[in-house]
């Protein structure tokens, strides 16, 4: 009985310190000439490791995915998945965008407590 309790306590304390991971998939679409990564707003909790899988479906070619505040910057080729990972270490509302063709494929990242 004592061993079982000790094991449960170990499992419980490990859970407290385990880093949560959030996995999200964004797909780039084009409608009426407007290109967007969807969903356009992603939400994470502070402290989580965020893993974003990017899928580019637009016919016009490669597009970028950038979150300047978290040093994320990738080129996503049509038909080739890209995975980016970062730590959501600070709360706030941050910009996501394509760094290759300014003023499009915008979005936002909200990190909550
Ligand atoms: Cu672009």
Coordinates of C-alpha atoms and ligand atoms in Angstrom, one line a residue:
X1 CA 0.0 0.0 0.0
X2 CA 2.8 2.4 0.9
X3 CA 4.6 1.6 -2.4
X4 CA 1.4 2.3 -4.3
X5 CA 1.0 5.7 -2.6
X6 CA 4.6 6.6 -3.2
X7 CA 4.3 5.7 -6.9
X8 CA 1.1 7.8 -7.2
X9 CA 2.9 10.7 -5.6
X10 CA 5.8 10.4 -8.0
X11 CA 3.4 10.3 -11.0
X12 CA 1.5 13.3 -9.7
X13 CA 4.6 15.4 -9.1
X14 CA 6.0 14.5 -12.5
X15 CA 2.8 15.8 -14.0
X16 CA 3.2 19.1 -12.3
X17 CA 6.6 19.6 -13.8
X18 CA 5.9 18.1 -17.2
X19 CA 6.0 20.6 -20.0
X20 CA 2.7 20.8 -21.8
X21 CA 2.8 20.6 -25.6
X22 CA 0.2 22.0 -27.9
X23 CA 0.0 20.8 -31.5
X24 CA -1.7 22.9 -34.1
X25 CA -2.0 22.5 -37.9
X26 CA -2.3 25.6 -40.1
X27 CA -3.3 25.3 -43.8
X28 CA -2.7 28.1 -46.2
X29 CA -5.7 28.8 -48.5
X30 CA -6.3 31.3 -51.3
X31 CA -9.8 32.7 -51.9
X32 CA -10.4 35.6 -54.3
X33 CA -6.7 36.5 -54.3
X34 CA -6.5 36.6 -50.5
X35 CA -4.1 34.1 -48.9
X36 CA -4.4 33.1 -45.3
X37 CA -3.1 30.6 -42.9
X38 CA -6.1 29.1 -41.2
X39 CA -7.0 29.2 -38.4
X40 CA -5.8 32.8 -38.4
X41 CA -5.7 33.0 -34.7
X42 CA -4.0 30.5 -32.5
X43 CA -4.1 30.4 -28.7
X44 CA -1.6 28.8 -26.3
X45 CA -1.0 28.9 -22.6
X46 CA 2.2 30.4 -21.3
X47 CA 4.8 27.8 -20.7
X48 CA 3.6 25.4 -23.4
X49 CA 5.7 24.1 -26.2
X50 CA 3.9 24.9 -29.3
X51 CA 4.3 22.7 -32.4
X52 CA 2.8 24.1 -35.6
X53 CA 2.5 21.9 -38.7
X54 CA 2.2 24.1 -41.8
X55 CA 0.5 23.0 -45.0
X56 CA 0.7 25.2 -48.1
X57 CA -2.2 24.5 -50.5
X58 CA -2.2 27.7 -52.6
X59 CA -1.5 27.4 -56.3
X60 CA 0.7 30.5 -56.4
X61 CA 3.8 28.8 -54.8
X62 CA 5.9 29.1 -51.7
X63 CA 4.9 31.2 -48.8
X64 CA 6.5 32.1 -45.5
X65 CA 5.4 31.7 -41.9
X66 CA 6.9 34.0 -39.4
X67 CA 6.4 34.9 -35.7
X68 CA 9.0 37.6 -35.2
X69 CA 8.6 37.6 -31.4
X70 CA 9.5 33.9 -31.1
X71 CA 12.2 33.8 -33.8
X72 CA 10.1 31.5 -36.0
X73 CA 10.7 31.9 -39.7
X74 CA 10.2 29.2 -42.4
X75 CA 9.5 28.9 -46.1
X76 CA 6.7 26.5 -46.8
X77 CA 6.6 24.9 -50.2
X78 CA 3.4 23.8 -51.8
X79 CA 2.7 20.2 -50.9
X80 CA 5.6 19.9 -48.4
X81 CA 4.7 20.0 -44.7
X82 CA 6.9 22.1 -42.4
X83 CA 6.9 21.8 -38.6
X84 CA 7.9 24.7 -36.4
X85 CA 8.3 24.5 -32.6
X86 CA 8.7 27.3 -30.0
X87 CA 8.2 27.9 -26.3
X88 CA 5.3 30.2 -25.5
X89 CA 7.3 31.9 -22.8
X90 CA 5.6 35.3 -22.6
X91 CA 2.0 36.3 -22.5
X92 CA 0.5 38.6 -25.1
X93 CA -0.8 39.0 -28.6
X94 CA 1.7 38.5 -31.4
X95 CA 1.8 38.9 -35.1
X96 CA 2.1 36.0 -37.6
X97 CA 2.8 36.7 -41.2
X98 CA 4.4 35.6 -44.5
X99 CA 7.9 37.2 -44.6
X100 CA 8.3 36.6 -48.3
X101 CA 5.4 38.7 -49.6
X102 CA 4.6 41.5 -47.2
X103 CA 1.1 42.5 -46.3
X104 CA -0.6 39.1 -46.7
X105 CA -1.1 35.8 -44.9
X106 CA -1.4 37.6 -41.6
X107 CA -2.6 36.0 -38.4
X108 CA -2.2 36.3 -34.7
X109 CA -1.0 34.3 -31.8
X110 CA -2.5 34.8 -28.3
X111 CA -0.6 33.5 -25.3
X112 CA -2.7 33.4 -22.2
X113 CA -1.7 32.8 -18.5
Ligands
LIG1 CU1 3.6 34.8 -49.1

